[in-house]
Amino acid sequence: MGIFYHMLPAAIWQSHPVDRPYVSDTLATEGFTHCTAEAEMLPVVANRYYRAIPGDFILLCIDEAKVQPGVKWEAASGHLFPHIYGPLNRDAILEVIPFPRRADGSFSVPQR
C-alpha cells in the first residue's frame, strides 16, 4: 500500500463541495477514477491527455490504505495504474499540490 496521484484541473477541484466525497468526471463515464502511481509517469500521462486543456492543474496525493471504495490495479502501456471504482472519501487525500506546466503548456514532474 502506498501513495498515488489523481490529476485534474484546479477549477474542478475548487468547485467540488468540500463536505462530500470527490467524484471525478470519469467515474460517471467510465466507471472509475484514473490515477497514477509513478511520479515520473505523471507528465507522460498529462501531456498525452490534458495538455490541450487550458488552466492550472493539481494533483491529489492519495493514501491507498484509506480509500474506502478500494483500488484496483490495472495494466496499460506496460505500467500498472490504480483505479478507484467509487466516490473518493476525503480522508484518503493526504495533500493537494500544484501540477506545474512549462511555458509551452506541457507538464513537468512536480517538485515536492
Coordinates of C-alpha atoms in Angstrom, one line a residue:
M1 CA 0.0 0.0 0.0
G2 CA 1.3 3.4 -0.8
I3 CA 0.7 6.9 -2.2
F4 CA -0.7 7.5 -5.7
Y5 CA -2.0 10.6 -7.6
H6 CA -5.0 11.8 -9.4
M7 CA -4.6 14.9 -11.7
L8 CA -7.4 17.3 -12.5
P9 CA -8.0 21.0 -13.4
A10 CA -7.7 23.2 -10.3
A11 CA -11.1 24.8 -11.1
I12 CA -12.9 21.5 -10.9
W13 CA -11.4 20.7 -7.5
Q14 CA -12.2 24.2 -6.2
S15 CA -15.8 23.9 -7.3
H16 CA -16.4 20.5 -5.7
P17 CA -18.2 20.6 -2.4
V18 CA -15.7 20.2 0.5
D19 CA -18.2 18.2 2.6
R20 CA -18.7 15.4 0.1
P21 CA -16.6 12.6 -1.4
Y22 CA -14.8 13.5 -4.5
V23 CA -16.4 12.3 -7.7
S24 CA -14.3 12.5 -10.9
D25 CA -15.9 13.1 -14.3
T26 CA -14.7 9.6 -15.5
L27 CA -16.4 7.9 -12.6
A28 CA -19.7 8.6 -14.4
T29 CA -18.5 8.0 -17.9
E30 CA -16.0 5.1 -17.5
G31 CA -17.0 3.7 -14.1
F32 CA -13.7 4.6 -12.3
T33 CA -11.3 7.4 -11.4
H34 CA -8.0 7.3 -13.2
C35 CA -4.9 7.6 -11.1
T36 CA -1.1 7.2 -11.5
A37 CA 1.3 5.7 -9.0
E38 CA 4.7 6.6 -10.5
A39 CA 5.6 10.3 -10.2
E40 CA 7.7 10.1 -13.4
M41 CA 4.6 8.9 -15.3
L42 CA 2.6 12.0 -14.3
P43 CA 3.8 14.3 -17.0
V44 CA 3.7 11.5 -19.6
V45 CA 0.0 10.9 -18.9
A46 CA -0.8 14.6 -18.5
N47 CA 0.9 15.6 -21.7
R48 CA -0.9 12.8 -23.6
Y49 CA -4.4 13.5 -22.3
Y50 CA -4.6 17.0 -20.8
R51 CA -2.1 19.3 -22.5
A52 CA -4.8 20.9 -24.7
I53 CA -6.9 21.7 -21.6
P54 CA -6.1 25.3 -20.5
G55 CA -5.6 26.4 -16.9
D56 CA -3.9 25.2 -13.8
F57 CA -3.9 21.6 -12.8
I58 CA -3.4 20.0 -9.4
L59 CA -2.5 16.6 -8.0
L60 CA -4.4 14.8 -5.3
C61 CA -2.0 12.7 -3.2
I62 CA -4.0 9.7 -2.2
D63 CA -3.2 7.1 0.5
E64 CA -4.2 3.7 -0.9
A65 CA -4.8 2.2 2.5
K66 CA -7.5 4.8 3.3
V67 CA -9.5 4.6 0.0
Q68 CA -12.9 3.2 1.0
P69 CA -14.2 2.1 -2.4
G70 CA -10.9 0.2 -2.7
V71 CA -8.3 0.3 -5.5
K72 CA -8.0 -1.9 -8.5
W73 CA -4.6 -2.0 -10.2
E74 CA -4.9 -2.4 -14.0
A75 CA -2.2 -2.7 -16.7
A76 CA -1.9 -0.3 -19.6
S77 CA 1.1 0.6 -21.7
G78 CA 3.4 -1.6 -19.7
H79 CA 2.5 0.0 -16.3
L80 CA 0.1 -0.7 -13.5
F81 CA -2.4 2.1 -12.8
P82 CA -4.6 2.5 -9.7
H83 CA -8.3 2.9 -10.5
I84 CA -10.9 3.9 -7.9
Y85 CA -14.3 2.4 -8.5
G86 CA -16.5 4.7 -6.4
P87 CA -16.5 8.2 -4.8
L88 CA -13.2 9.0 -3.1
N89 CA -13.5 9.7 0.6
R90 CA -11.8 12.9 1.5
D91 CA -9.7 11.5 4.4
A92 CA -7.8 9.4 1.8
I93 CA -6.5 12.6 0.3
L94 CA -3.3 13.4 2.1
E95 CA -2.3 16.5 0.2
V96 CA -3.3 18.7 -2.8
I97 CA -0.3 20.0 -4.7
P98 CA 0.2 22.2 -7.8
F99 CA 1.0 20.3 -11.1
P100 CA 3.4 22.6 -12.9
R101 CA 3.5 23.4 -16.6
R102 CA 6.3 24.7 -18.7
A103 CA 6.0 27.9 -20.9
D104 CA 4.8 25.7 -23.8
G105 CA 1.9 24.3 -21.8
S106 CA 3.5 20.8 -21.3
F107 CA 3.6 19.3 -17.8
S108 CA 6.7 18.5 -15.8
V109 CA 7.3 16.3 -12.8
P110 CA 6.1 18.2 -9.6
Q111 CA 8.8 19.2 -7.1
R112 CA 7.9 18.2 -3.6

